[in-house]
């Protein structure tokens, strides 16, 4: 207990938390069945970030903390420790001065790792502490690959055919000419396995959310979606299309003989010590099967509400919703807008150990300790509606439904809210007021909606300006007026943008943050719902009663320098 109290005292001294928040965390730690440290509990509750936890841990152990996102390791120091050793032990050299090697470590108390590096380098090691995520990111950024992608692909081709590949002229191959037995043999060859692993590991290193393997007429294009934008990663020769696609299908436990119908599968992998799941989908196309892998990092969901990008006023209003004991809270937005992350963050905050929390999802993307999560299985008859109906007999306090897709699920969720349960779910609508008309279109009676729904949060994700290359500039007046910022005659406003650097790979952006629109149900909106008013009418009423629109939220984040005008125009204003 002394160790936990020490972490708490450090957090208080650094003014990361208040005394009340510390007490809440200590109470939650007692209620948890697993022996979690107080630092982990504070992170899971969203009260501090992972860097804050590691910084406090460093103070407790008497080891300096280093923020690798703001520190550039010395190239000469990097040469002293191999990339393989750095990845295996989660360390990265920072500097070499006066016969000492300064080393950022995940666990600076691990004397075996320190001794190994001392023996390998022949110098004394001065340990510092850093987050595991920052160490892995720094390794990916600082250690250059020993071979280019083209060289790796050529090695694969040499092993398969004994020939070099001319990337300008690659003859197409008819997949029908290759038998299933040949495909199995080719896909189990070490070179093809190496190429598939290269694509997946490189996507993880780049922070991709999706991997697209797209057959074309003359080559197979591989693209990664990073921060919501697709980037070309590499081109694979057409000659190894069949074996590469078969390899991915085998990894996902799909039928490689079936090429004419779409298939779905899943791959589990541990990369750089982190557990990843890849949701795999195939789609037959003119030039072969296209494969898309959705990357799910099991370790990245410890995100607190305070990290999502909610402005203070919106955060206060949203927190007043999630502490209610009954009602439906809907999170809306297009696919890939971060709805699941928001719901998981809410569940992490509400997971106190005193409440029975159940979720039904398709699929279960992230596993949360202390919460019962149910996976949809349509073949076995376990649909959202059937699962939700059964879950209500399990004495739940809070229920999370992955998505409301049909009227039956919507009706059961509404009735659950009216009988004393807090229900969280998602809906595909463009804005918050649109959720109401969407439910009515599904066939839900307006009186059920007005009584059951207590709030709707619409959201989008915009890229953040890279902190390493951020610069100021004066935007064109017509763009400012389009944004809705009132300007006096002759006045100007300062915006920010990223110039592009190695840290952000020349994009000017690093990471993403949410843009939000929170509509809380009140008497005026309920009256409009009962009269089946249009979405536009409901929207006007919500704005009059304090709702900040998506565009207004984006405008504030532009003025704060969090995101850029161009990015907001792309995500918010183009719609």
Coordinates of C-alpha atoms in Angstrom, one line a residue:
X1 CA 0.0 0.0 0.0
X2 CA 3.0 2.2 0.7
X3 CA 3.9 2.1 -3.0
X4 CA 0.4 3.0 -4.1
X5 CA 0.3 5.9 -1.7
X6 CA 3.7 7.2 -2.9
X7 CA 2.4 7.3 -6.5
X8 CA -0.7 9.2 -5.2
X9 CA 1.4 11.7 -3.4
X10 CA 3.5 12.3 -6.4
X11 CA 0.4 12.9 -8.6
X12 CA -0.9 15.3 -6.0
X13 CA 2.4 17.2 -5.8
X14 CA 2.5 17.6 -9.6
X15 CA -1.1 18.7 -9.5
X16 CA -2.2 16.0 -11.9
X17 CA -5.2 15.0 -9.8
X18 CA -7.1 16.4 -6.8
X19 CA -7.5 14.8 -3.4
X20 CA -11.0 13.7 -4.2
X21 CA -9.9 12.0 -7.5
X22 CA -7.1 10.2 -5.6
X23 CA -9.7 8.9 -3.1
X24 CA -12.0 7.7 -5.9
X25 CA -9.1 5.9 -7.5
X26 CA -8.1 4.2 -4.2
X27 CA -11.7 3.1 -3.7
X28 CA -11.8 1.7 -7.2
X29 CA -8.5 -0.1 -6.7
X30 CA -9.9 -1.9 -3.6
X31 CA -13.0 -3.0 -5.5
X32 CA -11.1 -4.5 -8.4
X33 CA -10.5 -8.2 -8.3
X34 CA -7.2 -7.9 -10.2
X35 CA -4.1 -6.5 -8.4
X36 CA -3.8 -3.3 -10.5
X37 CA -1.4 -0.6 -9.4
X38 CA -2.8 2.8 -8.5
X39 CA -1.0 4.3 -11.5
X40 CA -2.8 1.9 -13.9
X41 CA -6.2 2.7 -12.1
X42 CA -5.6 6.4 -12.6
X43 CA -4.9 5.9 -16.3
X44 CA -7.9 3.6 -16.8
X45 CA -10.2 6.2 -15.1
X46 CA -8.9 8.8 -17.5
X47 CA -7.5 11.0 -14.7
X48 CA -3.9 11.0 -15.9
X49 CA -2.2 10.0 -19.1
X50 CA 0.3 7.1 -19.7
X51 CA 3.2 9.7 -19.8
X52 CA 2.1 11.1 -16.5
X53 CA 2.0 7.6 -15.0
X54 CA 5.5 6.8 -16.2
X55 CA 6.8 10.2 -15.1
X56 CA 5.5 9.6 -11.6
X57 CA 6.9 6.1 -11.6
X58 CA 10.3 7.6 -12.5
X59 CA 10.1 10.0 -9.6
X60 CA 9.2 7.1 -7.3
X61 CA 12.2 5.1 -8.5
X62 CA 14.6 8.0 -8.7
X63 CA 15.0 7.7 -12.5
X64 CA 14.8 10.7 -14.8
X65 CA 11.9 10.7 -17.3
X66 CA 12.4 11.4 -21.0
X67 CA 9.7 12.4 -23.5
X68 CA 10.9 10.7 -26.7
X69 CA 8.4 12.7 -28.8
X70 CA 10.4 15.8 -27.9
X71 CA 13.9 14.3 -27.8
X72 CA 16.0 13.3 -30.9
X73 CA 18.4 10.4 -30.1
X74 CA 22.1 11.0 -31.1
X75 CA 22.9 9.0 -34.4
X76 CA 26.2 8.0 -32.9
X77 CA 24.5 6.5 -29.8
X78 CA 22.1 4.6 -32.0
X79 CA 24.9 2.8 -33.7
X80 CA 26.0 1.3 -30.4
X81 CA 22.8 -0.8 -29.9
X82 CA 21.4 -2.9 -32.7
X83 CA 17.8 -2.5 -33.9
X84 CA 17.1 -6.1 -33.0
X85 CA 18.3 -5.7 -29.4
X86 CA 16.4 -2.4 -29.0
X87 CA 13.2 -3.9 -30.2
X88 CA 13.6 -7.1 -28.0
X89 CA 14.4 -5.2 -24.8
X90 CA 12.2 -2.1 -25.4
X91 CA 15.2 0.4 -25.1
X92 CA 16.6 3.1 -27.3
X93 CA 20.0 4.9 -26.8
X94 CA 19.7 8.7 -26.5
X95 CA 23.3 10.0 -26.1
X96 CA 26.9 8.9 -25.5
X97 CA 28.9 11.3 -23.3
X98 CA 31.9 10.9 -21.0
X99 CA 32.0 7.1 -21.5
X100 CA 28.3 6.7 -20.5
X101 CA 25.4 5.6 -22.7
X102 CA 22.1 7.3 -21.8
X103 CA 19.4 4.7 -22.4
X104 CA 15.6 5.2 -22.5
X105 CA 14.0 2.1 -21.0
X106 CA 10.5 0.8 -20.4
X107 CA 11.8 -0.7 -17.2
X108 CA 14.9 1.0 -15.9
X109 CA 15.1 -1.3 -12.9
X110 CA 15.8 -4.3 -15.1
X111 CA 19.5 -5.0 -14.2
X112 CA 19.7 -7.9 -16.6
X113 CA 18.9 -5.7 -19.6
X114 CA 21.4 -3.0 -18.3
X115 CA 24.1 -5.7 -17.9
X116 CA 23.5 -7.1 -21.4
X117 CA 23.8 -3.7 -23.0
X118 CA 26.9 -2.9 -20.9
X119 CA 28.5 -6.1 -22.1
X120 CA 27.5 -5.4 -25.7
X121 CA 28.7 -1.8 -25.8
X122 CA 31.6 -1.9 -23.3
X123 CA 30.4 1.3 -21.6
X124 CA 28.4 2.2 -18.5
X125 CA 24.7 2.6 -18.9
X126 CA 22.7 5.5 -17.5
X127 CA 19.0 4.5 -17.5
X128 CA 16.1 6.8 -18.1
X129 CA 12.4 5.9 -18.1
X130 CA 10.0 6.4 -21.1
X131 CA 6.7 5.1 -22.2
X132 CA 6.7 1.8 -24.2
X133 CA 4.7 3.4 -27.0
X134 CA 7.3 6.3 -27.3
X135 CA 10.2 3.8 -27.3
X136 CA 8.7 1.7 -30.1
X137 CA 7.8 4.8 -32.1
X138 CA 11.3 6.2 -31.7
X139 CA 12.8 2.8 -32.8
X140 CA 10.6 2.9 -35.9
X141 CA 11.6 6.5 -36.6
X142 CA 15.3 6.4 -35.9
X143 CA 16.5 3.0 -37.1
X144 CA 16.5 2.9 -40.8
X145 CA 15.5 -0.4 -42.5
X146 CA 18.5 -2.4 -43.6
X147 CA 16.9 -3.1 -47.0
X148 CA 14.5 -1.1 -49.1
X149 CA 11.0 -2.4 -49.9
X150 CA 12.1 -3.1 -53.5
X151 CA 15.1 -5.0 -52.3
X152 CA 12.9 -7.2 -50.0
X153 CA 10.5 -7.9 -52.7
X154 CA 13.3 -8.8 -55.1
X155 CA 14.6 -11.2 -52.5
X156 CA 11.2 -12.8 -52.4
X157 CA 11.1 -13.1 -56.1
X158 CA 14.6 -14.5 -56.3
X159 CA 13.6 -17.2 -53.8
X160 CA 10.5 -18.0 -55.7
X161 CA 11.6 -17.8 -59.3
X162 CA 15.4 -17.2 -59.1
X163 CA 15.0 -13.9 -61.1
X164 CA 15.2 -10.2 -60.4
X165 CA 12.0 -8.1 -61.1
X166 CA 11.9 -5.2 -63.4
X167 CA 9.4 -2.9 -61.6
X168 CA 8.5 -1.1 -64.8
X169 CA 7.4 -4.2 -66.8
X170 CA 5.7 -7.0 -64.9
X171 CA 3.7 -9.6 -66.9
X172 CA 0.3 -10.4 -65.6
X173 CA -0.5 -13.9 -64.4
X174 CA -3.9 -15.7 -64.7
X175 CA -4.8 -17.0 -61.2
X176 CA -6.9 -19.7 -62.8
X177 CA -3.7 -21.3 -64.1
X178 CA -2.5 -22.0 -60.6
X179 CA -3.9 -25.0 -58.8
X180 CA -5.1 -25.0 -55.1
X181 CA -2.2 -27.3 -54.2
X182 CA 0.3 -24.9 -55.8
X183 CA -1.2 -21.9 -54.0
X184 CA -0.9 -23.7 -50.7
X185 CA 2.7 -24.5 -51.4
X186 CA 3.6 -21.0 -52.6
X187 CA 1.8 -19.3 -49.6
X188 CA 3.7 -21.5 -47.1
X189 CA 7.1 -20.6 -48.6
X190 CA 9.3 -18.5 -46.3
X191 CA 9.7 -15.6 -48.8
X192 CA 5.9 -15.1 -49.1
X193 CA 5.5 -15.3 -45.3
X194 CA 8.3 -12.7 -45.0
X195 CA 6.5 -10.4 -47.4
X196 CA 3.2 -10.7 -45.7
X197 CA 4.8 -10.1 -42.3
X198 CA 6.7 -7.1 -43.8
X199 CA 3.4 -5.5 -44.9
X200 CA 1.7 -6.0 -41.6
X201 CA 4.6 -5.0 -39.4
X202 CA 5.2 -1.8 -41.5
X203 CA 1.6 -0.9 -41.2
X204 CA 1.7 -1.2 -37.4
X205 CA 5.0 0.9 -37.3
X206 CA 3.3 3.6 -39.4
X207 CA 0.3 3.7 -37.1
X208 CA -2.1 2.6 -39.8
X209 CA -5.8 1.8 -39.0
X210 CA -6.3 -0.2 -42.2
X211 CA -4.3 -2.1 -44.8
X212 CA -5.5 -2.3 -48.4
X213 CA -4.1 -4.9 -50.7
X214 CA -5.5 -4.0 -54.1
X215 CA -4.8 -6.1 -57.3
X216 CA -4.4 -4.0 -60.5
X217 CA -3.7 -4.8 -64.1
X218 CA 0.1 -4.8 -63.8
X219 CA 0.8 -4.8 -60.1
X220 CA -0.7 -5.2 -56.6
X221 CA -0.9 -1.9 -54.8
X222 CA -0.6 -1.8 -51.0
X223 CA -1.9 1.2 -49.2
X224 CA -2.1 2.2 -45.5
X225 CA -4.8 4.4 -43.9
X226 CA -2.9 6.7 -41.4
X227 CA -4.8 9.3 -39.5
X228 CA -7.8 8.7 -41.8
X229 CA -5.9 9.3 -45.1
X230 CA -4.8 6.5 -47.5
X231 CA -1.1 6.5 -48.4
X232 CA 0.6 4.4 -51.0
X233 CA 3.0 2.1 -49.1
X234 CA 4.5 -0.2 -51.8
X235 CA 3.8 -2.0 -55.1
X236 CA 4.0 -5.7 -55.2
X237 CA 4.8 -7.5 -58.6
X238 CA 1.7 -9.1 -60.2
X239 CA 3.6 -12.4 -60.4
X240 CA 3.3 -13.0 -56.6
X241 CA -0.3 -11.7 -56.3
X242 CA -1.9 -15.2 -55.9
X243 CA 0.6 -16.4 -53.3
X244 CA 0.5 -13.2 -51.3
X245 CA -3.3 -13.1 -51.2
X246 CA -3.5 -16.8 -50.4
X247 CA -1.0 -16.3 -47.5
X248 CA -3.2 -13.6 -45.9
X249 CA -6.3 -15.8 -46.4
X250 CA -4.6 -18.7 -44.7
X251 CA -3.5 -16.5 -41.8
X252 CA -7.2 -15.4 -41.5
X253 CA -8.4 -19.0 -41.7
X254 CA -10.3 -18.4 -44.9
X255 CA -11.0 -20.8 -47.8
X256 CA -8.3 -20.1 -50.4
X257 CA -10.3 -22.1 -53.0
X258 CA -13.2 -19.6 -52.8
X259 CA -12.4 -16.6 -55.0
X260 CA -15.8 -15.6 -56.3
X261 CA -17.5 -14.7 -53.0
X262 CA -16.6 -12.3 -50.2
X263 CA -15.1 -13.7 -47.0
X264 CA -14.4 -12.5 -43.5
X265 CA -11.8 -13.6 -41.1
X266 CA -9.5 -12.6 -38.3
X267 CA -5.8 -12.6 -37.5
X268 CA -4.2 -12.3 -34.1
X269 CA -0.5 -11.3 -33.7
X270 CA 1.9 -9.9 -31.1
X271 CA 4.1 -7.1 -32.7
X272 CA 6.7 -5.2 -30.6
X273 CA 5.2 -6.8 -27.5
X274 CA 1.7 -5.5 -28.2
X275 CA -1.4 -7.6 -28.9
X276 CA -3.0 -6.8 -32.3
X277 CA -6.1 -8.2 -34.0
X278 CA -6.7 -7.8 -37.7
X279 CA -10.2 -8.0 -39.1
X280 CA -9.8 -9.3 -42.6
X281 CA -12.3 -8.9 -45.5
X282 CA -12.0 -10.1 -49.1
X283 CA -13.8 -8.7 -52.1
X284 CA -13.6 -10.2 -55.6
X285 CA -12.7 -7.7 -58.3
X286 CA -11.8 -7.6 -62.0
X287 CA -8.1 -8.2 -61.4
X288 CA -8.4 -10.5 -58.4
X289 CA -9.4 -10.4 -54.7
X290 CA -9.0 -7.2 -52.8
X291 CA -8.1 -7.6 -49.2
X292 CA -8.6 -5.0 -46.4
X293 CA -7.3 -5.6 -42.9
X294 CA -8.6 -3.4 -40.1
X295 CA -5.9 -3.0 -37.4
X296 CA -7.1 -3.2 -33.8
X297 CA -4.5 -2.4 -31.2
X298 CA -5.7 -4.2 -28.0
X299 CA -3.4 -2.1 -25.8
X300 CA -4.5 1.3 -27.0
X301 CA -8.0 1.6 -25.6
X302 CA -6.9 3.0 -22.2
X303 CA -8.2 6.4 -23.4
X304 CA -9.8 8.7 -20.9
X305 CA -12.6 11.1 -21.7
X306 CA -10.2 13.9 -21.1
X307 CA -8.1 12.8 -24.1
X308 CA -10.9 12.6 -26.7
X309 CA -10.8 16.4 -27.5
X310 CA -14.1 17.4 -25.8
X311 CA -14.0 21.1 -25.0
X312 CA -14.5 21.9 -21.3
X313 CA -18.1 23.0 -21.7
X314 CA -19.0 20.0 -23.8
X315 CA -17.2 17.7 -21.4
X316 CA -19.1 19.0 -18.4
X317 CA -22.4 18.5 -20.2
X318 CA -21.5 15.0 -21.4
X319 CA -20.3 13.9 -17.9
X320 CA -23.7 15.0 -16.5
X321 CA -25.3 12.6 -19.0
X322 CA -23.2 9.5 -18.4
X323 CA -23.7 9.6 -14.6
X324 CA -27.5 9.2 -15.0
X325 CA -28.9 5.8 -13.9
X326 CA -31.3 5.3 -16.9
X327 CA -31.9 6.5 -20.5
X328 CA -30.2 6.1 -23.9
X329 CA -27.1 7.9 -24.9
X330 CA -26.4 7.7 -28.7
X331 CA -23.0 8.3 -30.3
X332 CA -23.4 9.1 -34.1
X333 CA -21.1 9.6 -37.0
X334 CA -19.8 7.9 -40.2
X335 CA -17.7 4.7 -40.1
X336 CA -14.2 5.4 -38.7
X337 CA -15.2 8.5 -36.8
X338 CA -14.2 7.1 -33.4
X339 CA -17.6 6.2 -32.0
X340 CA -16.3 2.9 -30.5
X341 CA -13.4 4.7 -28.8
X342 CA -15.8 7.2 -27.2
X343 CA -18.1 4.4 -25.9
X344 CA -15.1 2.4 -24.5
X345 CA -13.8 5.5 -22.8
X346 CA -17.2 6.1 -21.2
X347 CA -17.3 2.5 -20.0
X348 CA -13.8 2.7 -18.6
X349 CA -14.9 5.8 -16.5
X350 CA -18.1 4.1 -15.3
X351 CA -16.4 0.8 -14.5
X352 CA -16.2 1.3 -10.8
X353 CA -16.9 -2.3 -9.7
X354 CA -20.2 -1.4 -8.1
X355 CA -22.1 -1.7 -11.4
X356 CA -22.9 -4.7 -13.6
X357 CA -21.8 -3.6 -17.1
X358 CA -22.7 -5.7 -20.2
X359 CA -21.8 -5.1 -23.8
X360 CA -23.0 -6.8 -27.0
X361 CA -20.8 -6.0 -30.0
X362 CA -20.0 -7.1 -33.6
X363 CA -17.1 -7.7 -33.2
X364 CA -15.7 -7.2 -29.7
X365 CA -12.9 -4.9 -30.6
X366 CA -11.2 -4.3 -27.3
X367 CA -11.4 -6.4 -24.1
X368 CA -12.1 -4.4 -20.9
X369 CA -11.4 -6.0 -17.5
X370 CA -14.4 -6.2 -15.2
X371 CA -17.0 -5.9 -18.0
X372 CA -18.9 -8.8 -19.5
X373 CA -18.6 -8.5 -23.3
X374 CA -20.7 -10.6 -25.8
X375 CA -19.8 -11.3 -29.4
X376 CA -22.6 -11.4 -32.0
X377 CA -23.0 -14.8 -33.7
X378 CA -25.8 -14.6 -36.3
X379 CA -25.4 -18.2 -37.4
X380 CA -26.2 -19.3 -33.8
X381 CA -29.1 -16.9 -33.6
X382 CA -27.2 -14.4 -31.3
X383 CA -28.2 -11.1 -32.9
X384 CA -28.2 -7.7 -31.3
X385 CA -31.9 -8.0 -30.5
X386 CA -31.7 -11.6 -29.1
X387 CA -28.6 -10.9 -27.1
X388 CA -30.0 -7.6 -25.7
X389 CA -33.2 -9.3 -24.7
X390 CA -31.2 -12.0 -22.8
X391 CA -28.8 -9.5 -21.2
X392 CA -31.7 -7.6 -19.6
X393 CA -32.4 -10.8 -17.5
X394 CA -28.8 -10.6 -16.2
X395 CA -29.5 -7.7 -13.8
X396 CA -27.4 -5.1 -15.6
X397 CA -26.9 -1.4 -14.6
X398 CA -25.3 -0.3 -17.8
X399 CA -25.7 -1.9 -21.3
X400 CA -23.7 -1.1 -24.3
X401 CA -25.1 -2.1 -27.7
X402 CA -22.5 -1.9 -30.5
X403 CA -24.9 -0.5 -33.0
X404 CA -28.7 0.0 -33.4
X405 CA -29.3 -1.5 -36.9
X406 CA -33.0 -2.4 -36.9
X407 CA -36.3 -1.5 -35.3
X408 CA -36.4 -4.6 -33.0
X409 CA -33.0 -3.7 -31.4
X410 CA -34.1 0.0 -31.1
X411 CA -37.4 -0.9 -29.4
X412 CA -35.7 -3.3 -26.9
X413 CA -33.0 -0.7 -26.1
X414 CA -35.7 2.0 -25.6
X415 CA -37.7 -0.2 -23.3
X416 CA -34.6 -1.1 -21.3
X417 CA -33.9 2.6 -20.8
X418 CA -37.4 3.2 -19.6
X419 CA -37.1 0.4 -17.0
X420 CA -34.1 1.8 -15.2
X421 CA -31.0 0.9 -17.3
X422 CA -28.4 3.2 -18.8
X423 CA -28.0 2.2 -22.5
X424 CA -25.1 3.3 -24.7
X425 CA -25.1 2.7 -28.4
X426 CA -24.1 4.0 -31.9
X427 CA -26.1 5.1 -34.9
X428 CA -25.1 6.1 -38.4
X429 CA -26.3 9.7 -38.9
X430 CA -24.5 12.9 -40.0
X431 CA -25.4 15.0 -37.0
X432 CA -27.0 14.7 -33.5
X433 CA -30.5 15.9 -34.4
X434 CA -30.5 13.4 -37.3
X435 CA -30.5 10.5 -34.8
X436 CA -34.1 11.3 -33.7
X437 CA -35.5 11.3 -37.2
X438 CA -33.5 8.1 -38.0
X439 CA -35.2 6.3 -35.1
X440 CA -38.6 7.5 -36.2
X441 CA -37.8 6.2 -39.8
X442 CA -37.0 2.9 -38.2
X443 CA -40.6 2.8 -36.9
X444 CA -40.0 3.7 -33.2
X445 CA -42.9 5.6 -31.7
X446 CA -42.0 9.3 -30.9
X447 CA -43.2 9.0 -27.3
X448 CA -40.7 6.2 -26.7
X449 CA -37.9 8.3 -28.2
X450 CA -38.8 11.4 -26.2
X451 CA -38.9 9.4 -23.0
X452 CA -35.9 7.1 -23.6
X453 CA -33.2 9.2 -25.3
X454 CA -31.4 11.5 -23.0
X455 CA -28.6 12.7 -25.2
X456 CA -26.9 12.3 -28.6
X457 CA -23.2 13.0 -29.3
X458 CA -22.3 13.4 -33.0
X459 CA -18.6 13.3 -33.8
X460 CA -15.9 13.3 -36.5
X461 CA -12.1 12.9 -36.4
X462 CA -9.7 15.5 -37.7
X463 CA -5.9 15.3 -37.9
X464 CA -3.8 17.3 -35.4
X465 CA -1.1 19.7 -36.6
X466 CA 2.3 18.2 -36.0
X467 CA 3.9 19.8 -33.0
X468 CA 7.4 19.6 -34.4
X469 CA 6.8 21.7 -37.5
X470 CA 3.8 23.9 -36.6
X471 CA 3.9 27.4 -38.0
X472 CA 1.7 30.5 -37.9
X473 CA 0.2 32.1 -41.0
X474 CA -2.5 34.6 -42.1
X475 CA -5.4 32.8 -43.9
X476 CA -7.3 34.2 -46.9
X477 CA -10.2 36.4 -45.8
X478 CA -12.7 34.4 -48.0
X479 CA -11.8 31.2 -46.2
X480 CA -12.2 32.8 -42.8
X481 CA -15.7 34.1 -43.8
X482 CA -16.6 30.6 -45.0
X483 CA -15.6 29.3 -41.6
X484 CA -18.0 31.7 -40.0
X485 CA -15.5 33.8 -38.0
X486 CA -16.7 37.4 -37.7
X487 CA -14.0 39.9 -38.6
X488 CA -13.9 43.7 -38.4
X489 CA -12.9 45.6 -41.5
X490 CA -9.1 45.5 -41.9
X491 CA -8.5 43.0 -39.1
X492 CA -6.9 39.5 -39.4
X493 CA -6.7 36.2 -37.6
X494 CA -3.8 33.8 -37.0
X495 CA -4.1 30.2 -38.0
X496 CA -1.6 27.3 -37.8
X497 CA -0.4 24.6 -40.1
X498 CA 2.3 22.0 -40.3
X499 CA 5.2 22.5 -42.7
X500 CA 6.0 18.8 -42.9
X501 CA 9.0 17.1 -41.2
X502 CA 10.5 13.6 -40.6
X503 CA 8.4 13.2 -37.5
X504 CA 5.1 13.5 -39.4
X505 CA 6.6 12.0 -42.6
X506 CA 6.0 15.3 -44.5
X507 CA 2.3 15.4 -43.9
X508 CA 2.2 18.3 -41.4
X509 CA -0.1 16.2 -39.2
X510 CA 0.4 13.7 -36.4
X511 CA -2.5 12.0 -34.6
X512 CA -6.2 12.8 -34.6
X513 CA -8.7 14.4 -32.3
X514 CA -12.5 14.5 -32.1
X515 CA -14.9 17.2 -33.2
X516 CA -18.2 17.0 -31.3
X517 CA -21.8 18.1 -31.3
X518 CA -23.7 17.3 -28.1
X519 CA -27.5 17.5 -28.1
X520 CA -29.1 17.0 -24.6
X521 CA -32.9 16.2 -24.6
X522 CA -35.0 18.9 -22.9
X523 CA -38.7 19.7 -22.8
X524 CA -38.6 21.8 -26.0
X525 CA -36.9 19.1 -28.0
X526 CA -39.2 16.4 -26.6
X527 CA -42.3 18.4 -27.7
X528 CA -40.8 18.6 -31.2
X529 CA -40.1 14.9 -31.2
X530 CA -43.7 14.1 -30.3
X531 CA -44.9 16.1 -33.2
X532 CA -42.5 14.3 -35.6
X533 CA -40.7 17.6 -36.4
X534 CA -38.0 17.6 -39.0
X535 CA -34.3 17.2 -38.2
X536 CA -33.8 20.9 -39.2
X537 CA -36.4 22.1 -36.7
X538 CA -35.0 20.0 -33.9
X539 CA -31.5 21.3 -34.8
X540 CA -32.6 24.9 -34.4
X541 CA -34.1 24.2 -31.1
X542 CA -31.0 22.4 -29.8
X543 CA -28.8 25.3 -30.9
X544 CA -31.1 27.7 -29.1
X545 CA -30.7 25.6 -25.9
X546 CA -27.0 25.5 -25.9
X547 CA -25.8 22.9 -28.5
X548 CA -22.4 23.7 -30.0
X549 CA -22.4 22.5 -33.6
X550 CA -19.7 20.4 -35.3
X551 CA -18.6 23.5 -37.3
X552 CA -18.4 25.7 -34.2
X553 CA -16.4 23.0 -32.3
X554 CA -14.0 22.8 -35.3
X555 CA -13.7 26.5 -35.4
X556 CA -12.6 26.6 -31.8
X557 CA -10.0 23.9 -32.4
X558 CA -8.6 25.8 -35.4
X559 CA -8.2 29.0 -33.3
X560 CA -6.5 27.0 -30.5
X561 CA -4.0 25.7 -33.1
X562 CA -5.0 22.0 -32.6
X563 CA -6.0 21.4 -36.2
X564 CA -5.8 23.3 -39.5
X565 CA -8.4 25.2 -41.6
X566 CA -7.7 22.9 -44.5
X567 CA -8.3 19.7 -42.4
X568 CA -11.6 21.1 -41.0
X569 CA -12.8 22.1 -44.5
X570 CA -12.0 18.5 -45.6
X571 CA -13.8 16.8 -42.7
X572 CA -16.6 19.1 -41.6
X573 CA -17.3 21.7 -44.2
X574 CA -17.2 19.5 -47.2
X575 CA -20.3 17.8 -45.8

